[in-house]
Coordinates of C-alpha atoms in Angstrom, one line a residue:
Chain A
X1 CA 0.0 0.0 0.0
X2 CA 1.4 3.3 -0.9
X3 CA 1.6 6.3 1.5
X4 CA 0.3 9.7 1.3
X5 CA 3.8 11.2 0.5
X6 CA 3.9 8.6 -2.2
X7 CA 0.6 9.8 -3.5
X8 CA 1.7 13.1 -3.1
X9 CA 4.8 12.7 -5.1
X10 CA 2.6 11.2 -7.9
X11 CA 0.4 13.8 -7.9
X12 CA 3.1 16.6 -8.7
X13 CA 4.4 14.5 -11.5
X14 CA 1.3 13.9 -13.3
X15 CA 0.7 17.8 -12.9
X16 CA 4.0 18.2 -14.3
X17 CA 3.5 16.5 -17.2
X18 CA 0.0 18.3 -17.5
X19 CA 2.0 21.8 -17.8
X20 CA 5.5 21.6 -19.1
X21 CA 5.0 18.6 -21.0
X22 CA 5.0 20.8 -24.3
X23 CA 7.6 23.4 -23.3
X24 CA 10.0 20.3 -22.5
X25 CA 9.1 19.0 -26.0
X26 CA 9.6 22.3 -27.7
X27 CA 12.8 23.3 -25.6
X28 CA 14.3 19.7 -27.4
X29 CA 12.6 20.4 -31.2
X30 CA 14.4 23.8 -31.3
X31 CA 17.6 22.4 -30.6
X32 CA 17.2 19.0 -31.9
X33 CA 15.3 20.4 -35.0
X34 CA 13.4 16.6 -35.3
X35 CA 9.9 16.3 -33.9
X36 CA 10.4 12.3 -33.5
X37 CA 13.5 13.0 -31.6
X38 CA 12.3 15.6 -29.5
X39 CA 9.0 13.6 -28.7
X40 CA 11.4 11.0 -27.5
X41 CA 13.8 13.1 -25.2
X42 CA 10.4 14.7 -23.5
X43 CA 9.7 11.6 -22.5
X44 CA 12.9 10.7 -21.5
X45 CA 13.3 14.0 -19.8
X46 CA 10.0 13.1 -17.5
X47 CA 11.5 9.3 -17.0
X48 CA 14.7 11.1 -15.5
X49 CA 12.8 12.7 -13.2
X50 CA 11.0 10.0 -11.9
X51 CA 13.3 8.6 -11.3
X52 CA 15.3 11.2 -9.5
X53 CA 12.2 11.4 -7.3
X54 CA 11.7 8.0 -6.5
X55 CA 15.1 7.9 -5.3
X56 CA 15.2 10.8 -3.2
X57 CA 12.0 10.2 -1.9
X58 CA 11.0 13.7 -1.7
X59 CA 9.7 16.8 -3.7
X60 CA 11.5 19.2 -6.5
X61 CA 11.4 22.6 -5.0
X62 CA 11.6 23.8 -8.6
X63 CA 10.3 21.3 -11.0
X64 CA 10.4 23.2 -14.1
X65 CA 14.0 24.0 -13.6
X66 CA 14.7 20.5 -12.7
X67 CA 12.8 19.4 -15.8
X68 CA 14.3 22.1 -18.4
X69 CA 18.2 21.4 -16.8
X70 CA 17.4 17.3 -17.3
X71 CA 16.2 18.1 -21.0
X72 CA 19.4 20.4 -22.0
X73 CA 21.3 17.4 -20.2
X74 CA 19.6 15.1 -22.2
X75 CA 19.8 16.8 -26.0
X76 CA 23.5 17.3 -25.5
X77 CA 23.8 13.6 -24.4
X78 CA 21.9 13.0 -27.9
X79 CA 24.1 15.7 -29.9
X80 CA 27.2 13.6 -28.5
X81 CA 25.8 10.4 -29.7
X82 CA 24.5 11.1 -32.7
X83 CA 27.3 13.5 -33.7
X84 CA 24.5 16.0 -34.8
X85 CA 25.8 19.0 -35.9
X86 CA 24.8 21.3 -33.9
X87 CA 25.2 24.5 -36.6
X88 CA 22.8 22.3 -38.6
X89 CA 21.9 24.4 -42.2
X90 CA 18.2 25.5 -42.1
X91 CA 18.3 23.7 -45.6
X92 CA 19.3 20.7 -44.0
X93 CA 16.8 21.3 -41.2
X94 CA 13.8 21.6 -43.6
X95 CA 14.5 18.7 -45.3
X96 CA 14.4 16.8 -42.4
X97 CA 10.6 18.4 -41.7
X98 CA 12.0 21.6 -39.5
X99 CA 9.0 24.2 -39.9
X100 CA 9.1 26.6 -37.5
X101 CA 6.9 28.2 -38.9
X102 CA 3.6 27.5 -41.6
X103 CA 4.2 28.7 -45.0
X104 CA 1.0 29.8 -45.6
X105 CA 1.7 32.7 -42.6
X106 CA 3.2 34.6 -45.4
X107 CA 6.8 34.4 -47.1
X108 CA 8.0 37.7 -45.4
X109 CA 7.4 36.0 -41.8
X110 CA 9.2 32.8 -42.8
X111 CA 12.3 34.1 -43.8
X112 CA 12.5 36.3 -41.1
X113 CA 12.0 33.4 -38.7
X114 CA 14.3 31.2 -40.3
X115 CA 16.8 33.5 -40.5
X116 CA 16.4 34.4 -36.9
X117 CA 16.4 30.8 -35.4
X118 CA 19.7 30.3 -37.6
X119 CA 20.8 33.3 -36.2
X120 CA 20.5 32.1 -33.0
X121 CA 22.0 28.7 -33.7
X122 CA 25.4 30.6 -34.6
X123 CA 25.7 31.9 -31.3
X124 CA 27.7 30.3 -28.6
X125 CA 26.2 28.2 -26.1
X126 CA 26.0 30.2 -23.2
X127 CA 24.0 32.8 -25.1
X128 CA 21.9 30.6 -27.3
X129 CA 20.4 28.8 -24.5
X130 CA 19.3 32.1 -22.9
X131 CA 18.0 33.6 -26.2
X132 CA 16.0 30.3 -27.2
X133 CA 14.6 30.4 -23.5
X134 CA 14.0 34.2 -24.1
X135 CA 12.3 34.1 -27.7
X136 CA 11.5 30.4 -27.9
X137 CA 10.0 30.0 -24.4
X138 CA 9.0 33.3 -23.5
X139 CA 10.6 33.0 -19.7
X140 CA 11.6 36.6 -18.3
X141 CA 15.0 36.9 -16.3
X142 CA 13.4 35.8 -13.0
X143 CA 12.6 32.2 -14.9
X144 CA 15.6 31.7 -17.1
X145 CA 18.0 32.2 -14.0
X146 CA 15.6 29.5 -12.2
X147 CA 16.2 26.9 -15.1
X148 CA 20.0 27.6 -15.5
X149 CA 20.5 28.2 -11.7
X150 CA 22.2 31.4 -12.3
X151 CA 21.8 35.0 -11.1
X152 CA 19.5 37.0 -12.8
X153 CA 22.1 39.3 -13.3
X154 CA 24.4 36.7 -15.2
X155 CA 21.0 35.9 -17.6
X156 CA 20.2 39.3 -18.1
X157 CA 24.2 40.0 -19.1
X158 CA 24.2 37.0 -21.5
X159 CA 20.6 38.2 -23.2
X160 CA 22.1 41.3 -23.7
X161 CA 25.1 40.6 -25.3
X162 CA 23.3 37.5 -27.4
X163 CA 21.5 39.8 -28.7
X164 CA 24.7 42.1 -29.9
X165 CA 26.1 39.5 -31.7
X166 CA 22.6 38.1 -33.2
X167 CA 22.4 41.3 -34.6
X168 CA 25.7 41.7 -35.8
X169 CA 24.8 37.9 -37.7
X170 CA 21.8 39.1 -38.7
X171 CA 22.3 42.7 -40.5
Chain B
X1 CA 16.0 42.4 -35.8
X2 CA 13.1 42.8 -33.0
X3 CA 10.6 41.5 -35.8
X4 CA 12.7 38.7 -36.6
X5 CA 12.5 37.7 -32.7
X6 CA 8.6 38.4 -32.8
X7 CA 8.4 36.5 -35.8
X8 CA 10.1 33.4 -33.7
X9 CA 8.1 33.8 -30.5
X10 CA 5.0 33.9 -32.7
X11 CA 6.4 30.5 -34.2
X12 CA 7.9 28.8 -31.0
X13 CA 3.9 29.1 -29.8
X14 CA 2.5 27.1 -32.6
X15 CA 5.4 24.1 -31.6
X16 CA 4.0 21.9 -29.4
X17 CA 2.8 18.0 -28.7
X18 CA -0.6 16.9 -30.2
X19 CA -2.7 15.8 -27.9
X20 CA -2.2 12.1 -28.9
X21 CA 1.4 12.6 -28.9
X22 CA 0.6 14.0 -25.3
X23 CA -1.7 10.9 -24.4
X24 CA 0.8 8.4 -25.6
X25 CA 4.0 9.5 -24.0
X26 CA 1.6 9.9 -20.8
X27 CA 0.3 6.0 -21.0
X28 CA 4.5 5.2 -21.9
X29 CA 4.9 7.4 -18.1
X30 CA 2.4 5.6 -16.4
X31 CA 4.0 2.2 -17.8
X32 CA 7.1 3.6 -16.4
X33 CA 5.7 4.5 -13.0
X34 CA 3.9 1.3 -12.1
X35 CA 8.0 -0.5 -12.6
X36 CA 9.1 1.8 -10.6
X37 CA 7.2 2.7 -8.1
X38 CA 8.0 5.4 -4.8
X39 CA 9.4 3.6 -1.9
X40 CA 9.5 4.8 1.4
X41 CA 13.0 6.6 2.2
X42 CA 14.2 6.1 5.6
X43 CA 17.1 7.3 6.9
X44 CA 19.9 4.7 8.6
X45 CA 18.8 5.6 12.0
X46 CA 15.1 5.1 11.2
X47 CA 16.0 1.8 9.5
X48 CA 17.9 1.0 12.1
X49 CA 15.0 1.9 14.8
X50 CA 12.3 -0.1 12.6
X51 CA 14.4 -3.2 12.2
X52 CA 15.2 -2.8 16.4
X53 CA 11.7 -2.5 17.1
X54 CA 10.0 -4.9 14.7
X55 CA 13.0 -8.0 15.4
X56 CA 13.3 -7.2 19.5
X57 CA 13.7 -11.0 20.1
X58 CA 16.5 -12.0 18.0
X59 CA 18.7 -8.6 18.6
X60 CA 17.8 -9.8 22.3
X61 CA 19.3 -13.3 21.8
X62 CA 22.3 -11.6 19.7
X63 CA 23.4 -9.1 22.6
X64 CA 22.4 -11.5 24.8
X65 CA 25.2 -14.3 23.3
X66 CA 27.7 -11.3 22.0
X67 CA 27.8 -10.5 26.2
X68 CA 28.0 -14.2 27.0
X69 CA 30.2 -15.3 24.6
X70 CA 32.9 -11.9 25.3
X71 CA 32.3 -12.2 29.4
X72 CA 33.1 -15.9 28.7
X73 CA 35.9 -15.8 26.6
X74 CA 37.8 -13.1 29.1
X75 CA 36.7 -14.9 32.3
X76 CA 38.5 -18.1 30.5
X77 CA 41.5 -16.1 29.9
X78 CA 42.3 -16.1 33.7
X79 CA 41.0 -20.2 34.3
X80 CA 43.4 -22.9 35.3
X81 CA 43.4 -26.3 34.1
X82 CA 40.3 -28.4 35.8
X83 CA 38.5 -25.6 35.5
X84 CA 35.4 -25.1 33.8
X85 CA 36.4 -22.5 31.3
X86 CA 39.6 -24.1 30.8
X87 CA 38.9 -25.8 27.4
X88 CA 37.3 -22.5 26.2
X89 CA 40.6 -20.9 27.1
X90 CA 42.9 -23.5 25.4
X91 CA 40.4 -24.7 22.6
X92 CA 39.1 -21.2 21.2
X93 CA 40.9 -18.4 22.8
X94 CA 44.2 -19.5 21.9
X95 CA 43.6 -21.3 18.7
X96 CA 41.8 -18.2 17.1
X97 CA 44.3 -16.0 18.8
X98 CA 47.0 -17.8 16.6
X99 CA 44.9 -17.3 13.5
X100 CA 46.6 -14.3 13.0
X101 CA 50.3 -15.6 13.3
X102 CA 51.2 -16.5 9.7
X103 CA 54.9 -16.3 9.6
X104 CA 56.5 -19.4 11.0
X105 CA 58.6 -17.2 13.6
X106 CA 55.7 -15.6 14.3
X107 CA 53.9 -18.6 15.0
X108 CA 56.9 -20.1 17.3
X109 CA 57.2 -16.8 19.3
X110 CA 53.4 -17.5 20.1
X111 CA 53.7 -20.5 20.7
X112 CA 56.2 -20.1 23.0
X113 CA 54.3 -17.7 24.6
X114 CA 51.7 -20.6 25.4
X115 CA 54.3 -22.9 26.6
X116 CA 55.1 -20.2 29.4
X117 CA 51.5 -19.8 30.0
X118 CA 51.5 -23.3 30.8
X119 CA 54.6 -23.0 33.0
X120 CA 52.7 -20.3 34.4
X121 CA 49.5 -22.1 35.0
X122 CA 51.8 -24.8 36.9
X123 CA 53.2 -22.6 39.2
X124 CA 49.5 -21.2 40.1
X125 CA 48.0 -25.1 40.3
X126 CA 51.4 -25.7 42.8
X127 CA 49.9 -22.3 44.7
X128 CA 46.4 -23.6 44.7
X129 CA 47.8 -26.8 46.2
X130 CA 49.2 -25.2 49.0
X131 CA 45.7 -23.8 50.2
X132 CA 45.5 -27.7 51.2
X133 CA 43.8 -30.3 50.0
X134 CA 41.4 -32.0 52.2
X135 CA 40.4 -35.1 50.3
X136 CA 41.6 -37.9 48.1
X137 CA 38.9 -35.9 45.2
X138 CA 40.6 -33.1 45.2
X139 CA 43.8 -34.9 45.6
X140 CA 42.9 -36.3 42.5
X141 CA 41.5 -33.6 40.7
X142 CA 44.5 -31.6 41.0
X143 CA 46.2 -34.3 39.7
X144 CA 44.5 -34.7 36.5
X145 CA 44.7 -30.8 36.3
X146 CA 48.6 -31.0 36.1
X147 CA 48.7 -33.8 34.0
X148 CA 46.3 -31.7 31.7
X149 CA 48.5 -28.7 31.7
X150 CA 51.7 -30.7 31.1
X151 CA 50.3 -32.6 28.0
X152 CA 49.7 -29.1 26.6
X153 CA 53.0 -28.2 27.0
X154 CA 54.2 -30.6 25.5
X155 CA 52.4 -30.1 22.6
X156 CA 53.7 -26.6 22.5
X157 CA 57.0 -28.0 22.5
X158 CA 56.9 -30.5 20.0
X159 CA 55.6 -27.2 17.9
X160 CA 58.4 -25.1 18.9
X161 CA 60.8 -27.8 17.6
X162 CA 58.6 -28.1 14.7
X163 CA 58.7 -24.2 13.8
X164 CA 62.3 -24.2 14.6
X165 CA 63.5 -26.9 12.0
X166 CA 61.2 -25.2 9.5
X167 CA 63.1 -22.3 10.3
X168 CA 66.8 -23.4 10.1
X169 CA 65.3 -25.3 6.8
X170 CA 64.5 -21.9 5.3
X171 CA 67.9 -20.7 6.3
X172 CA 66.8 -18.4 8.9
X173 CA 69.2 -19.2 11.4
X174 CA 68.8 -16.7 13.6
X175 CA 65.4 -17.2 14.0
X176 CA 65.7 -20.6 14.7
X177 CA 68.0 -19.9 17.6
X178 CA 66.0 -17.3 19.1
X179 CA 63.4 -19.9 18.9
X180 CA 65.8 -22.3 20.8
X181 CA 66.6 -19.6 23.7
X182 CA 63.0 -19.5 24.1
X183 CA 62.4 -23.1 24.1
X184 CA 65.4 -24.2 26.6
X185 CA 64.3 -21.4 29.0
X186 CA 61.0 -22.3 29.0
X187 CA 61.9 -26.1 29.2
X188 CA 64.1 -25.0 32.6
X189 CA 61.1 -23.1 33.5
X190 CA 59.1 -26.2 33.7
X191 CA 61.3 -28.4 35.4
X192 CA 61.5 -26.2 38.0
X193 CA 57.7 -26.0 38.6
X194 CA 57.4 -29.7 38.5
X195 CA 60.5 -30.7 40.7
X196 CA 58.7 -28.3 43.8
X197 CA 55.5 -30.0 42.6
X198 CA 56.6 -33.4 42.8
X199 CA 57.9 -32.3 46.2
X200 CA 54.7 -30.8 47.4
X201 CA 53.1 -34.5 46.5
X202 CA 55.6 -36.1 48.3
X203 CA 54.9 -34.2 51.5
X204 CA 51.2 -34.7 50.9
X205 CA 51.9 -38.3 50.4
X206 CA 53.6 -38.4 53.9
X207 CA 51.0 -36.7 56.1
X208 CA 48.7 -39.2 54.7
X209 CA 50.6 -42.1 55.5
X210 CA 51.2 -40.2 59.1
X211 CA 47.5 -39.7 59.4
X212 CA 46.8 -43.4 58.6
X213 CA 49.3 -44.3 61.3
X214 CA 47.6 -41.8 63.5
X215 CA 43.7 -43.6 62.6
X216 CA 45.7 -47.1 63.1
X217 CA 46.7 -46.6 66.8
X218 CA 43.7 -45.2 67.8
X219 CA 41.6 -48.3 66.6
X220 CA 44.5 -50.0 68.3
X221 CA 43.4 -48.7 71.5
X222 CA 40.2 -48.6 71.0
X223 CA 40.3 -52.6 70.6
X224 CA 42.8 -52.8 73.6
X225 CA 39.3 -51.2 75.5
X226 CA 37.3 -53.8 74.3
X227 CA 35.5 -51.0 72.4
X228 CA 36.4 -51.5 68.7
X229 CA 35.1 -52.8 66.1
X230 CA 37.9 -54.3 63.7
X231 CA 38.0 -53.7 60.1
X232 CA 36.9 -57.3 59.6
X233 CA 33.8 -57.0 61.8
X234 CA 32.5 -53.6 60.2
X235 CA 29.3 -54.5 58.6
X236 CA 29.3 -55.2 54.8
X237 CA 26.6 -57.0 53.1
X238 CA 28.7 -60.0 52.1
X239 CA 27.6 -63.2 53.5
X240 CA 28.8 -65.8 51.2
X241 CA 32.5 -67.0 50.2
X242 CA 32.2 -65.6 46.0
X243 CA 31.3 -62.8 47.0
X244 CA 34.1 -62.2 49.3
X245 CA 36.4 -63.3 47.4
X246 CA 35.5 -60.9 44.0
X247 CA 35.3 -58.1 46.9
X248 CA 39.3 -59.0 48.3
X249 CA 40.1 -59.2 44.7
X250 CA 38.8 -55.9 43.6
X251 CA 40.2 -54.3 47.1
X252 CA 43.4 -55.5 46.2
X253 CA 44.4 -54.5 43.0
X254 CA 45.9 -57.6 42.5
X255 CA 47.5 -59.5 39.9
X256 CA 45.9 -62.8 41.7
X257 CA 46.7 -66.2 41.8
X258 CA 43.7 -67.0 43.6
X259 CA 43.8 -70.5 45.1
X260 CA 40.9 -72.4 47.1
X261 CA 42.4 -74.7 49.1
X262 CA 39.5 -77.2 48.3
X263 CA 38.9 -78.2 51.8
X264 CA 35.3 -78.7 52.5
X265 CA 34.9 -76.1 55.3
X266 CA 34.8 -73.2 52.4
X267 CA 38.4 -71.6 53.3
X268 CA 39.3 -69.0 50.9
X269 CA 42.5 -68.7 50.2
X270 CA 44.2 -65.5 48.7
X271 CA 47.4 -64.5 47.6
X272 CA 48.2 -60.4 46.9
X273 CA 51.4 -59.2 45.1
X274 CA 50.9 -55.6 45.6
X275 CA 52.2 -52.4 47.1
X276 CA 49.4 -50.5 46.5
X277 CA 47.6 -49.4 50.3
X278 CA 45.3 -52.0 51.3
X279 CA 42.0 -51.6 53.3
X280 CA 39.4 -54.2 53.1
X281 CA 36.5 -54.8 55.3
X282 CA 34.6 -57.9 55.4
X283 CA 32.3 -59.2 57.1
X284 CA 31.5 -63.1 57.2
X285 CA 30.8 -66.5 58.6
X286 CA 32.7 -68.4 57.3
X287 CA 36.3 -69.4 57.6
X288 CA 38.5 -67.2 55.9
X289 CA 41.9 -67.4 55.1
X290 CA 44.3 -64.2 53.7
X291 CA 47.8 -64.8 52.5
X292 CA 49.5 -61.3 51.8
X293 CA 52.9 -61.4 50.4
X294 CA 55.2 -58.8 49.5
X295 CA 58.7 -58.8 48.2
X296 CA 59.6 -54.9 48.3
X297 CA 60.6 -52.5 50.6
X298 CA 57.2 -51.0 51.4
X299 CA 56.3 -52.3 54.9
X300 CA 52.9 -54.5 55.1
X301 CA 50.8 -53.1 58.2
X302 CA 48.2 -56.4 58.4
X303 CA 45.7 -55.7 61.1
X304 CA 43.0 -57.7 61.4
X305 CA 40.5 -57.7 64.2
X306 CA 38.2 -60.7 64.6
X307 CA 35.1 -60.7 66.5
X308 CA 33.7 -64.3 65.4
X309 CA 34.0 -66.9 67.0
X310 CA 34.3 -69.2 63.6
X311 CA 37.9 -70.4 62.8
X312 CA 40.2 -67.4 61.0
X313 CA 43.7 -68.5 60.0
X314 CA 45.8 -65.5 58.8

């Protein structure tokens, strides 16, 4: 027979699920630019923590953080294996079914997002992480520093500067 | 550049599961959380406290022998041979104590070590003696005691010499004659103990005889008063001539020729070739006839008192 805390711990991870479920999945398609793939470390990324919670026992005290730092852990683990390139071409990308965006939304906003998410795939790590959490995920400061456990400060620096040389790529 | 990020915020919205994406990777989770399901996390002290309080009996019995077993072992350390503990102290202790010796040197030194705990053990057996010993039992027990401790040393010795060829084989000379120090000094050691014990039997063996003497003239006068009762009219259960002859025989200790004359009045004839201390009482009848004959220097004390009027030749 299960206990209450067991219960309890179910109960968060099911309303987990319920609400990140598709930021985890798009935090892994914009970096892994495959929706199979990406389908496949969100569920892996959820497995993880599981996991991490049956073995301690005990709650998260900031599950989203926990689950966005698991699925970064995860897609590197995948770029490693799979020797993806990680500067992948956007040609490259679309042939293997990368849309960020539907054509029919007009040309003019195509480009300009493809360009952009190249853009941002140029950048070094540090500050493409922040800027896909920026423009991707539409987290503020406050949220980004919770998923990379840094200062707010320290985000707020790297957004900054991403953005100097993601406009120096762009124009 | 700001509408390029617009444009991609506008697009990262529209990326997400469908909802039977969604439902499936949820059922694959579920799958995944029935194998491996939450168990309780306790801590080693709470572990600890469950398994104490839900097992009280056999942690009982455990502490119960661990106290026994150590109180035991150390009370055995200090017994002498005949005691009780002795064979825990010279069976267990010392066996698993020399576990640990590996080296052959090592393993002479400790033995060594037990041969002078034997000594040792002598001399306290020759100090217990001293506080007197009342009875033939204890007379006897002692006796078995020493014999007991002297067997072990000698099977320290015979190890010692053992260890000590092993050693000289190996060419480690010097060793070996370390080993040989220790094993004449212990050997001196010993024959020391067991000369004054020897000595201290002697003198027991003498007060004994004294105190025989002592028990002998008293009956002596005691039949000179007409109030004795000789050691041939105490009254044993014997009443037929078999019977008192297996009795003299067993008394006797004897090698025995034993002869019946064959005369019809039932004599019984017995001849003794012993020096062991004979007492006999009997109690008969009939006519009975005792030949004692001895051949060394031990003096034979024969006293017989008769108070039957039937014919007794001696």
């Amino acid at each position: 027979m299960q206990t209450t805390s067991s219960q309890n711990i179910e109960a968060m991870f099911r309303e987990a699920y319920k609400n990140h479920a598709d930021a985890i999945f798009r935090h892994c398609f914009f970096r892994v630019f495959d929706r199979e793939v990406a389908k496949e470390l969100t569920q892996d990324t959820f497995m993880r923590t599981w996991d991490y919670l049956v073995k301690k026992s005990g709650g998260i005290d900031n599950i989203r953080a926990f689950l966005y730092k698991t699925a970064t852990n995860l897609v590197i683990d995948n770029r490693r294996r799979a020797k993806l390139r990680h500067h992948a071409s956007l040609e490259v990308l679309q042939e293997k079914g990368f849309e960020p965006v539907k054509k029919d939304t007009g040309a003019n906003v195509h480009v300009e997002t493809t360009l952009a998410v190249e853009a941002i795939q140029q950048l070094k790590g540090p500050y493409c992480e922040v800027l896909f959490l920026r423009y991707v995920h539409g987290f503020g400061p406050k949220e980004i520093s919770d998923c990379l456990r840094l200062s707010e400060n320290t985000v707020s620096v790297r957004i900054h500067r991403g953005l100097k040389q993601l406009q120096k790529i762009i124009l | 550049m700001k509408r390029h990020l617009q444009y991609l915020e506008q697009a990262a919205r529209e990326v997400h599961l469908r909802e039977d994406e969604k439902a499936f990777i949820k059922q694959r989770l579920d799958v995944y959380m029935q194998e491996h399901p939450v168990r309780e996390h306790r801590s080693v002290r709470q572990r600890m406290y469950l398994f104490i309080t839900t097992h009280p009996m056999p942690i009982a019995i455990f502490a119960l022998a661990l106290l026994l077993g150590g109180g035991t072992s150390v009370a055995a350390a200090q017994s002498l041979p005949g005691d009780i503990l002795y064979p825990v102290k010279t069976e267990i202790n010392e066996p698993v104590r020399g576990w640990f010796y590996l080296d052959a040197e090592a393993k002479a030194e400790f033995e060594a070590w037990l041969a002078e705990r034997r000594n040792d053990e002598l001399a306290r057996l020759e100090t217990r003696a001293e506080a007197g010993l009342s009875s033939d039992e204890r007379r006897e027990r002692a006796l078995e005691a020493r014999t007991r401790a002297e067997a072990l040393f000698e099977t320290h010795v015979d190890r010692l010499n053992l260890l000590a060829d092993r050693l000289e084989e190996e060419g480690r000379t010097e060793a070996a004659a370390r080993i040989d120090a220790s094993l004449n000094h212990v050997l001196d050691v010993h024959a020391d103990i067991r000369a004054r014990l020897e000595a201290q039997s002697d003198v027991e063996d003498e007060d004994m005889d004294a105190g025989d003497e002592a028990d002998d003239e008293e009956t002596t006068e005691d039949d000179e008063n007409g109030e004795g009762r000789g050691i041939l009219n105490r009254p044993i259960d014997v009443q037929n001539r078999d019977t008192i002859r297996l009795k003299l025989r067993e008394l006797f200790r004897m090698d025995n020729t034993d002869e019946t004359s064959g005369s019809t009045d039932a004599d019984t004839d017995v001849e003794a070739d012993t020096d062991a201390g004979i007492e006999t009482d009997v109690e008969t009848d009939e006519k009975l006839e005792v030949d004692i004959d001895t051949n060394n220097d031990v003096e034979a004390n024969v006293d017989i008192n008769v108070t039957t009027s039937s014919g007794l030749n001696l």
